[in-house]
mmCIF file of C-alpha atoms and ligand atoms in Angstrom:
data_model
loop_
_atom_site.group_PDB
_atom_site.id
_atom_site.type_symbol
_atom_site.label_atom_id
_atom_site.label_comp_id
_atom_site.label_asym_id
_atom_site.label_seq_id
_atom_site.Cartn_x
_atom_site.Cartn_y
_atom_site.Cartn_z
ATOM 1 C CA MET A 1 -21.561 -17.070 6.671
ATOM 2 C CA GLU A 2 -18.804 -16.431 9.157
ATOM 3 C CA ILE A 3 -18.273 -12.754 9.889
ATOM 4 C CA ILE A 4 -14.614 -11.798 10.021
ATOM 5 C CA LYS A 5 -14.289 -9.458 12.941
ATOM 6 C CA LYS A 6 -11.900 -6.558 12.719
ATOM 7 C CA ASP A 7 -9.147 -5.917 15.262
ATOM 8 C CA ILE A 8 -10.557 -2.980 17.204
ATOM 9 C CA ARG A 9 -7.069 -1.635 17.835
ATOM 10 C CA ALA A 10 -6.631 -1.007 14.116
ATOM 11 C CA LEU A 11 -9.103 1.878 14.588
ATOM 12 C CA SER A 12 -7.914 5.372 15.419
ATOM 13 C CA LYS A 13 -9.593 7.245 18.250
ATOM 14 C CA GLU A 14 -11.484 9.283 15.681
ATOM 15 C CA GLN A 15 -12.717 6.135 13.924
ATOM 16 C CA LEU A 16 -13.843 4.665 17.243
ATOM 17 C CA ARG A 17 -15.826 7.804 18.040
ATOM 18 C CA GLU A 18 -17.421 7.697 14.588
ATOM 19 C CA PHE A 19 -18.290 4.041 15.113
ATOM 20 C CA PHE A 20 -20.197 4.813 18.304
ATOM 21 C CA VAL A 21 -22.045 7.723 16.707
ATOM 22 C CA ALA A 22 -23.023 5.431 13.802
ATOM 23 C CA GLN A 23 -24.363 2.978 16.415
ATOM 24 C CA GLY A 24 -26.553 5.730 17.895
ATOM 25 C CA ASP A 25 -24.293 6.096 20.942
ATOM 26 C CA GLN A 26 -22.254 9.097 22.020
ATOM 27 C CA GLU A 27 -18.836 10.174 20.828
ATOM 28 C CA PHE A 28 -17.236 10.047 24.256
ATOM 29 C CA ARG A 29 -17.863 6.298 24.399
ATOM 30 C CA GLY A 30 -15.134 6.029 21.761
ATOM 31 C CA ASN A 31 -12.754 7.856 24.106
ATOM 32 C CA GLN A 32 -13.592 5.493 26.961
ATOM 33 C CA VAL A 33 -13.009 2.385 24.894
ATOM 34 C CA TYR A 34 -9.827 3.849 23.429
ATOM 35 C CA GLU A 35 -8.498 4.432 26.931
ATOM 36 C CA TRP A 36 -9.277 0.846 27.906
ATOM 37 C CA LEU A 37 -7.457 -0.445 24.866
ATOM 38 C CA TRP A 38 -4.341 1.682 24.945
ATOM 39 C CA ASN A 39 -3.926 3.028 28.468
ATOM 40 C CA LYS A 40 -5.361 0.252 30.593
ATOM 41 C CA GLY A 41 -4.285 -2.590 28.297
ATOM 42 C CA ALA A 42 -7.668 -4.382 28.286
ATOM 43 C CA HIS A 43 -7.513 -7.750 26.546
ATOM 44 C CA LYS A 44 -11.234 -8.485 26.817
ATOM 45 C CA PHE A 45 -14.310 -6.344 26.307
ATOM 46 C CA GLU A 46 -15.714 -7.674 29.569
ATOM 47 C CA ASP A 47 -12.832 -5.944 31.411
ATOM 48 C CA MET A 48 -14.245 -2.542 30.380
ATOM 49 C CA THR A 49 -16.216 -2.088 33.559
ATOM 50 C CA ASN A 50 -17.513 1.432 32.965
ATOM 51 C CA ILE A 51 -19.098 0.365 29.657
ATOM 52 C CA SER A 52 -22.589 -1.131 29.817
ATOM 53 C CA LYS A 53 -23.008 -4.861 29.336
ATOM 54 C CA GLN A 54 -25.094 -4.263 26.226
ATOM 55 C CA THR A 55 -22.396 -2.084 24.639
ATOM 56 C CA ARG A 56 -19.693 -4.602 25.497
ATOM 57 C CA GLN A 57 -21.742 -7.311 23.772
ATOM 58 C CA MET A 58 -22.172 -5.056 20.730
ATOM 59 C CA LEU A 59 -18.372 -4.594 20.616
ATOM 60 C CA GLU A 60 -17.925 -8.338 20.967
ATOM 61 C CA ASP A 61 -20.204 -8.832 17.949
ATOM 62 C CA HIS A 62 -18.163 -6.467 15.766
ATOM 63 C CA PHE A 63 -14.555 -6.730 16.870
ATOM 64 C CA VAL A 64 -11.777 -8.760 18.395
ATOM 65 C CA ILE A 65 -8.919 -7.490 20.537
ATOM 66 C CA ASN A 66 -5.815 -9.115 19.100
ATOM 67 C CA HIS A 67 -3.101 -9.200 21.676
ATOM 68 C CA ILE A 68 0.209 -10.881 22.146
ATOM 69 C CA GLU A 69 1.150 -13.511 24.708
ATOM 70 C CA VAL A 70 4.610 -13.922 26.158
ATOM 71 C CA ASP A 71 5.006 -17.559 25.189
ATOM 72 C CA GLN A 72 8.342 -18.057 26.876
ATOM 73 C CA MET A 73 10.513 -15.818 29.035
ATOM 74 C CA GLN A 74 14.193 -16.513 29.564
ATOM 75 C CA ARG A 75 16.487 -14.749 32.037
ATOM 76 C CA SER A 76 20.192 -14.402 31.433
ATOM 77 C CA ASN A 77 22.868 -14.594 34.127
ATOM 78 C CA ASP A 78 23.389 -10.862 33.603
ATOM 79 C CA GLY A 79 19.694 -10.030 34.226
ATOM 80 C CA THR A 80 18.736 -9.626 30.560
ATOM 81 C CA ILE A 81 15.284 -11.004 29.785
ATOM 82 C CA LYS A 82 14.224 -12.395 26.418
ATOM 83 C CA ASN A 83 10.563 -12.810 25.545
ATOM 84 C CA ALA A 84 9.369 -15.120 22.812
ATOM 85 C CA VAL A 85 6.131 -13.399 21.905
ATOM 86 C CA ARG A 86 3.258 -15.261 20.274
ATOM 87 C CA LEU A 87 1.183 -13.149 17.914
ATOM 88 C CA HIS A 88 -2.536 -13.653 17.308
ATOM 89 C CA ASP A 89 -1.826 -15.808 14.236
ATOM 90 C CA GLY A 90 0.655 -18.028 16.077
ATOM 91 C CA LEU A 91 3.833 -16.484 14.648
ATOM 92 C CA ILE A 92 6.625 -15.701 17.098
ATOM 93 C CA VAL A 93 8.909 -12.696 17.465
ATOM 94 C CA GLU A 94 11.415 -11.891 20.164
ATOM 95 C CA SER A 95 11.980 -8.853 22.318
ATOM 96 C CA VAL A 96 14.574 -8.198 24.978
ATOM 97 C CA LEU A 97 14.788 -6.247 28.237
ATOM 98 C CA ILE A 98 18.297 -5.014 28.984
ATOM 99 C CA PRO A 99 18.800 -3.726 32.532
ATOM 100 C CA THR A 100 21.678 -1.496 33.603
ATOM 101 C CA LYS A 101 22.152 0.464 36.840
ATOM 102 C CA LYS A 102 20.547 3.582 35.450
ATOM 103 C CA ARG A 103 18.059 2.342 32.889
ATOM 104 C CA THR A 104 16.033 -0.519 31.542
ATOM 105 C CA THR A 105 15.898 -0.714 27.766
ATOM 106 C CA ALA A 106 13.475 -2.639 25.587
ATOM 107 C CA CYS A 107 14.787 -3.948 22.291
ATOM 108 C CA VAL A 108 11.688 -4.631 20.189
ATOM 109 C CA SER A 109 10.952 -6.305 16.875
ATOM 110 C CA SER A 110 9.209 -4.660 13.944
ATOM 111 C CA GLN A 111 8.811 -7.578 11.516
ATOM 112 C CA VAL A 112 8.406 -11.349 11.709
ATOM 113 C CA GLY A 113 11.748 -12.367 10.198
ATOM 114 C CA CYS A 114 13.479 -9.679 8.158
ATOM 115 C CA SER A 115 13.318 -8.297 4.625
ATOM 116 C CA LEU A 116 17.088 -7.893 4.544
ATOM 117 C CA ASP A 117 19.968 -10.294 4.438
ATOM 118 C CA CYS A 118 22.832 -9.181 6.656
ATOM 119 C CA LYS A 119 25.260 -12.091 6.660
ATOM 120 C CA PHE A 120 26.220 -11.752 10.319
ATOM 121 C CA CYS A 121 22.668 -11.723 11.674
ATOM 122 C CA ALA A 122 20.673 -14.751 12.814
ATOM 123 C CA THR A 123 17.345 -13.069 12.009
ATOM 124 C CA SER A 124 18.290 -12.903 8.324
ATOM 125 C CA ARG A 125 18.013 -16.707 8.230
ATOM 126 C CA LEU A 126 14.280 -16.390 8.872
ATOM 127 C CA LYS A 127 12.442 -15.179 5.838
ATOM 128 C CA ARG A 128 10.267 -12.140 6.338
ATOM 129 C CA MET A 129 6.754 -13.401 6.951
ATOM 130 C CA ARG A 130 4.970 -10.195 7.696
ATOM 131 C CA ASN A 131 5.153 -6.771 9.219
ATOM 132 C CA LEU A 132 4.055 -6.308 12.800
ATOM 133 C CA ASN A 133 0.959 -4.222 13.402
ATOM 134 C CA PRO A 134 1.240 -1.109 15.571
ATOM 135 C CA ASP A 135 -0.538 -2.876 18.434
ATOM 136 C CA GLU A 136 1.867 -5.832 18.275
ATOM 137 C CA ILE A 137 4.823 -3.473 18.579
ATOM 138 C CA PHE A 138 3.104 -1.545 21.365
ATOM 139 C CA ASP A 139 2.280 -4.754 23.249
ATOM 140 C CA GLN A 140 5.925 -5.882 23.249
ATOM 141 C CA VAL A 141 6.777 -2.612 24.992
ATOM 142 C CA VAL A 142 3.931 -3.007 27.509
ATOM 143 C CA ALA A 143 5.073 -6.559 28.316
ATOM 144 C CA ILE A 144 8.638 -5.391 28.901
ATOM 145 C CA ASP A 145 7.496 -2.404 30.946
ATOM 146 C CA LYS A 146 5.638 -4.828 33.246
ATOM 147 C CA GLU A 147 8.742 -7.017 33.567
ATOM 148 C CA SER A 148 10.886 -3.965 34.277
ATOM 149 C CA ARG A 149 8.560 -2.975 37.139
ATOM 150 C CA LEU A 150 8.351 -6.526 38.433
ATOM 151 C CA TYR A 151 12.024 -7.498 38.326
ATOM 152 C CA PHE A 152 13.832 -4.151 38.551
ATOM 153 C CA ASN A 153 11.325 -1.988 40.444
ATOM 154 C CA LYS A 154 11.267 0.722 37.821
ATOM 155 C CA PRO A 155 9.323 1.498 34.683
ATOM 156 C CA LEU A 156 10.919 0.977 31.327
ATOM 157 C CA THR A 157 13.156 3.946 30.540
ATOM 158 C CA ASN A 158 14.286 3.437 26.912
ATOM 159 C CA ILE A 159 13.297 1.668 23.721
ATOM 160 C CA VAL A 160 15.430 0.661 20.751
ATOM 161 C CA PHE A 161 13.998 -0.732 17.532
ATOM 162 C CA MET A 162 16.832 -3.158 17.090
ATOM 163 C CA GLY A 163 15.091 -6.520 17.391
ATOM 164 C CA MET A 164 13.893 -8.611 14.488
ATOM 165 C CA GLY A 165 13.231 -6.791 11.248
ATOM 166 C CA GLU A 166 14.151 -3.572 9.497
ATOM 167 C CA PRO A 167 11.908 -0.920 11.094
ATOM 168 C CA LEU A 168 12.020 1.408 8.103
ATOM 169 C CA MET A 169 10.569 -1.372 5.933
ATOM 170 C CA ASN A 170 7.539 -1.213 8.233
ATOM 171 C CA TYR A 171 7.667 2.520 8.689
ATOM 172 C CA ASN A 172 3.980 3.427 9.005
ATOM 173 C CA ASN A 173 3.281 0.816 11.652
ATOM 174 C CA VAL A 174 6.428 1.678 13.602
ATOM 175 C CA LEU A 175 5.420 5.327 13.562
ATOM 176 C CA LYS A 176 1.880 4.519 14.716
ATOM 177 C CA ALA A 177 3.269 2.343 17.533
ATOM 178 C CA ILE A 178 5.604 5.137 18.644
ATOM 179 C CA ASP A 179 2.650 7.527 18.615
ATOM 180 C CA LYS A 180 0.849 5.246 21.053
ATOM 181 C CA ILE A 181 3.948 4.699 23.182
ATOM 182 C CA THR A 182 4.537 8.435 23.515
ATOM 183 C CA SER A 183 0.935 9.600 23.789
ATOM 184 C CA PRO A 184 -0.471 10.326 27.270
ATOM 185 C CA GLU A 185 -3.252 7.847 26.463
ATOM 186 C CA GLY A 186 -0.609 5.181 25.840
ATOM 187 C CA LEU A 187 2.575 4.946 27.883
ATOM 188 C CA GLY A 188 3.432 8.647 27.858
ATOM 189 C CA MET A 189 7.126 8.001 27.193
ATOM 190 C CA SER A 190 9.324 10.759 25.825
ATOM 191 C CA PRO A 191 10.291 10.214 22.165
ATOM 192 C CA LYS A 192 13.803 11.252 23.176
ATOM 193 C CA ARG A 193 14.077 7.879 24.895
ATOM 194 C CA ILE A 194 13.338 5.983 21.702
ATOM 195 C CA VAL A 195 15.865 5.099 18.995
ATOM 196 C CA VAL A 196 14.993 3.580 15.639
ATOM 197 C CA SER A 197 17.925 1.613 14.300
ATOM 198 C CA THR A 198 18.102 1.037 10.568
ATOM 199 C CA SER A 199 20.478 -0.729 8.275
ATOM 200 C CA GLY A 200 20.113 2.341 6.081
ATOM 201 C CA VAL A 201 17.163 2.804 3.744
ATOM 202 C CA PRO A 202 17.944 6.230 2.238
ATOM 203 C CA LYS A 203 14.455 7.120 1.032
ATOM 204 C CA MET A 204 12.944 6.341 4.419
ATOM 205 C CA ILE A 205 15.590 8.276 6.350
ATOM 206 C CA LYS A 206 14.609 11.315 4.292
ATOM 207 C CA LYS A 207 10.954 10.602 4.991
ATOM 208 C CA MET A 208 11.671 10.499 8.728
ATOM 209 C CA ALA A 209 13.309 13.909 8.428
ATOM 210 C CA ASP A 210 10.330 15.263 6.467
ATOM 211 C CA ASP A 211 7.946 13.838 9.058
ATOM 212 C CA ASP A 212 9.847 15.754 11.731
ATOM 213 C CA VAL A 213 10.047 12.732 14.015
ATOM 214 C CA LYS A 214 11.252 13.371 17.540
ATOM 215 C CA PHE A 215 12.916 10.045 18.250
ATOM 216 C CA GLY A 216 16.574 9.230 17.603
ATOM 217 C CA LEU A 217 18.166 7.587 14.602
ATOM 218 C CA ALA A 218 20.870 4.924 14.631
ATOM 219 C CA VAL A 219 22.423 3.395 11.532
ATOM 220 C CA SER A 220 23.919 -0.097 11.482
ATOM 221 C CA LEU A 221 26.877 0.811 9.331
ATOM 222 C CA HIS A 222 29.610 -1.798 9.927
ATOM 223 C CA SER A 223 31.659 -0.537 6.997
ATOM 224 C CA ALA A 224 32.066 2.723 5.111
ATOM 225 C CA ILE A 225 33.618 0.982 2.108
ATOM 226 C CA ASP A 226 31.060 -0.129 -0.472
ATOM 227 C CA ASP A 227 32.673 -3.445 -1.432
ATOM 228 C CA VAL A 228 33.119 -4.502 2.163
ATOM 229 C CA ARG A 229 29.641 -3.390 3.192
ATOM 230 C CA THR A 230 28.025 -5.140 0.230
ATOM 231 C CA SER A 231 29.823 -8.361 1.124
ATOM 232 C CA ILE A 232 28.331 -8.364 4.627
ATOM 233 C CA MET A 233 25.079 -6.460 3.950
ATOM 234 C CA PRO A 234 24.179 -7.360 0.359
ATOM 235 C CA PHE A 235 21.340 -4.830 0.083
ATOM 236 C CA ASN A 236 24.107 -2.189 0.107
ATOM 237 C CA ALA A 237 24.398 -2.923 -3.637
ATOM 238 C CA THR A 238 20.901 -1.429 -3.996
ATOM 239 C CA PHE A 239 21.353 1.348 -1.425
ATOM 240 C CA PRO A 240 25.048 2.244 -1.741
ATOM 241 C CA LEU A 241 26.903 4.349 0.789
ATOM 242 C CA ALA A 242 26.742 7.514 -1.330
ATOM 243 C CA ASP A 243 22.924 7.376 -1.210
ATOM 244 C CA LEU A 244 22.957 6.623 2.513
ATOM 245 C CA ARG A 245 25.320 9.491 3.188
ATOM 246 C CA GLU A 246 23.173 11.878 1.140
ATOM 247 C CA ALA A 247 20.077 10.821 3.101
ATOM 248 C CA LEU A 248 21.916 11.325 6.404
ATOM 249 C CA GLU A 249 23.049 14.781 5.326
ATOM 250 C CA TYR A 250 19.407 15.556 4.559
ATOM 251 C CA TRP A 251 18.386 14.187 7.991
ATOM 252 C CA TYR A 252 20.991 16.255 9.779
ATOM 253 C CA ALA A 253 20.192 19.455 7.859
ATOM 254 C CA LYS A 254 16.540 19.119 8.897
ATOM 255 C CA THR A 255 16.816 17.787 12.451
ATOM 256 C CA LYS A 256 20.256 18.893 13.681
ATOM 257 C CA ASN A 257 20.234 15.649 15.666
ATOM 258 C CA LEU A 258 23.339 13.652 16.401
ATOM 259 C CA ILE A 259 23.631 10.469 14.336
ATOM 260 C CA THR A 260 24.550 7.204 16.018
ATOM 261 C CA TYR A 261 26.343 4.500 14.053
ATOM 262 C CA GLU A 262 26.257 0.886 15.184
ATOM 263 C CA TYR A 263 29.460 -0.816 14.205
ATOM 264 C CA VAL A 264 30.991 -4.243 14.772
ATOM 265 C CA VAL A 265 34.676 -4.797 14.073
ATOM 266 C CA TRP A 266 35.278 -8.261 12.631
ATOM 267 C CA ASP A 267 38.530 -10.082 12.286
ATOM 268 C CA GLY A 268 39.852 -9.817 8.710
ATOM 269 C CA ILE A 269 36.770 -7.954 7.442
ATOM 270 C CA ASN A 270 36.894 -4.363 8.658
ATOM 271 C CA ASP A 271 39.769 -4.252 11.134
ATOM 272 C CA SER A 272 42.353 -2.278 9.134
ATOM 273 C CA LYS A 273 43.405 1.362 9.304
ATOM 274 C CA LYS A 274 41.813 1.913 5.900
ATOM 275 C CA ASP A 275 38.438 0.855 7.352
ATOM 276 C CA VAL A 276 38.685 3.364 10.193
ATOM 277 C CA GLU A 277 39.735 6.159 7.825
ATOM 278 C CA ALA A 278 36.715 5.446 5.623
ATOM 279 C CA LEU A 279 34.422 5.510 8.669
ATOM 280 C CA ILE A 280 35.814 8.884 9.759
ATOM 281 C CA GLN A 281 35.332 10.313 6.264
ATOM 282 C CA PHE A 282 31.790 8.961 6.177
ATOM 283 C CA CYS A 283 30.552 10.331 9.458
ATOM 284 C CA LYS A 284 32.454 13.504 10.169
ATOM 285 C CA PHE A 285 30.016 15.765 8.284
ATOM 286 C CA ALA A 286 27.703 15.869 11.333
ATOM 287 C CA PRO A 287 27.955 15.313 15.096
ATOM 288 C CA SER A 288 28.227 11.562 15.349
ATOM 289 C CA LYS A 289 28.575 8.805 17.852
ATOM 290 C CA VAL A 290 30.006 5.414 16.967
ATOM 291 C CA ASN A 291 28.876 2.488 19.112
ATOM 292 C CA LEU A 292 31.404 -0.306 18.786
ATOM 293 C CA ILE A 293 29.343 -3.394 19.555
ATOM 294 C CA GLU A 294 30.738 -6.641 20.799
ATOM 295 C CA TYR A 295 29.869 -9.392 18.328
ATOM 296 C CA ASN A 296 28.145 -12.632 19.181
ATOM 297 C CA PRO A 297 29.098 -15.336 16.723
ATOM 298 C CA ILE A 298 26.205 -17.213 15.155
ATOM 299 C CA ASP A 299 26.336 -20.844 14.093
ATOM 300 C CA ASP A 300 28.798 -21.008 11.177
ATOM 301 C CA GLY A 301 31.556 -18.954 12.800
ATOM 302 C CA GLN A 302 32.263 -17.038 9.574
ATOM 303 C CA PHE A 303 32.360 -13.785 11.537
ATOM 304 C CA GLN A 304 34.641 -13.390 14.537
ATOM 305 C CA GLN A 305 35.095 -10.371 16.745
ATOM 306 C CA ALA A 306 38.361 -8.544 15.995
ATOM 307 C CA ASP A 307 41.014 -8.390 18.717
ATOM 308 C CA ASN A 308 41.461 -5.580 21.242
ATOM 309 C CA ALA A 309 44.272 -3.988 19.219
ATOM 310 C CA ALA A 310 41.836 -3.367 16.348
ATOM 311 C CA LEU A 311 39.245 -1.949 18.743
ATOM 312 C CA ASP A 312 41.858 0.323 20.331
ATOM 313 C CA MET A 313 42.861 1.573 16.895
ATOM 314 C CA TYR A 314 39.219 2.442 16.117
ATOM 315 C CA ILE A 315 38.809 4.216 19.454
ATOM 316 C CA SER A 316 41.958 6.310 19.221
ATOM 317 C CA MET A 317 41.483 7.314 15.574
ATOM 318 C CA LEU A 318 37.805 8.217 16.064
ATOM 319 C CA GLU A 319 38.534 10.223 19.187
ATOM 320 C CA ALA A 320 41.389 12.028 17.464
ATOM 321 C CA ASN A 321 38.784 13.182 14.940
ATOM 322 C CA ASN A 322 36.354 14.342 17.644
ATOM 323 C CA ILE A 323 33.908 11.536 16.995
ATOM 324 C CA THR A 324 32.343 10.180 20.175
ATOM 325 C CA VAL A 325 32.942 6.489 20.562
ATOM 326 C CA THR A 326 31.487 3.997 23.022
ATOM 327 C CA VAL A 327 32.121 0.294 23.364
ATOM 328 C CA ARG A 328 28.994 -1.691 24.059
ATOM 329 C CA ARG A 329 29.358 -5.032 25.670
ATOM 330 C CA SER A 330 26.775 -7.554 24.642
ATOM 331 C CA ARG A 331 24.163 -8.694 27.094
ATOM 332 C CA GLY A 332 22.157 -11.878 27.282
ATOM 333 C CA LYS A 333 24.568 -13.990 25.219
ATOM 334 C CA ASP A 334 23.748 -17.157 27.186
ATOM 335 C CA ILE A 335 20.099 -16.989 26.112
ATOM 336 C CA ASP A 336 20.760 -15.892 22.482
ATOM 337 C CA ALA A 337 19.340 -12.454 23.266
ATOM 338 C CA ALA A 338 22.345 -10.388 22.218
ATOM 339 C CA CYS A 339 22.590 -8.203 19.113
ATOM 340 C CA GLY A 340 22.226 -10.219 15.927
ATOM 341 C CA GLN A 341 21.224 -13.412 17.742
ATOM 342 C CA LEU A 342 17.432 -13.205 17.639
ATOM 343 C CA ALA A 343 16.221 -16.183 15.671
ATOM 344 C CA ASN A 344 13.337 -17.824 17.553
ATOM 345 C CA LYS A 345 15.628 -20.560 18.819
ATOM 346 C CA SER A 346 14.205 -20.808 22.307
HETATM 347 S S1 SF4 B 1 20.760 -6.914 11.114
HETATM 348 FE FE1 SF4 B 1 18.686 -6.066 11.188
HETATM 349 S S2 SF4 B 1 18.276 -5.514 9.033
HETATM 350 FE FE2 SF4 B 1 20.002 -6.932 8.978
HETATM 351 S S3 SF4 B 1 19.054 -8.966 8.686
HETATM 352 FE FE3 SF4 B 1 19.318 -8.643 10.918
HETATM 353 S S4 SF4 B 1 17.334 -7.835 11.598
HETATM 354 FE FE4 SF4 B 1 17.446 -7.566 9.365
#
């Protein structure tokens, strides 16, 4: 009978220590192996040079180390890098490294495909196949950190969960991955440099507030009018704006953290004065920042970026209401790495 070996990285440090004690070894061996797995990024038991050969063989008999491979790396004219990442079961997700003068940001995926169905997003065309495990999320970050050091001579500075998938639909694994990313035994990054971007799952936003998370929250809003939002993000019919707003009020009351809204202005969809007024009403209850994101059309051309006059109207009306507004130019368009374009096309 074939023994199905467990992924050793599914074990917590505590569980690893208990495993070694159960094997008649010492607790600290668990710490050593944990460090190899999470801090030194070992992909093979034989790499664990301060562990005896006999113990490494015992680990080999019980476990596997599932790890990702960067299957294909593409570099954009603007320096952006897109990784097609092969998971242990052969499925592919994408992650992106976005360099600017001051920082390098990793945009990572949380699911294979997506549970949601935003009409403007290429990922929505892929059905959700599964959630990523914490180690698969962590490994995307490690791979991008290495590329950041190699190509830009600096470690990764920021992470956004804005790749494939809705991170709050894979909340536990995203949280575990962030734990590893921020822990000194992992990458030791500050949680303040991490932003989880959600399309707005009210119950989970409240849970994040209750869990007292230290990373930032961004909401892909795109419209503050229910009918419009439902037409472009159909799950809004299930989680309407009133519920989202209530959850955000709860989040703000608990965390006092600024809320970032991701927002694309499309021609003929949300480019009127009424749309801006609704956005102001929606977000002015708490300190807010609106990121106006340049849109990258996907195949059918149904969605087109609004003209500069519409963008200027958004900027002036938001600023007049003391709402911070930034315009984010898209990066990596030539390699389909820009926002909303991730669809395993490479
Ligand atoms: S925008 Fe985000 S939540 Fe919506 S379908 Fe795309 S990946 Fe999923």
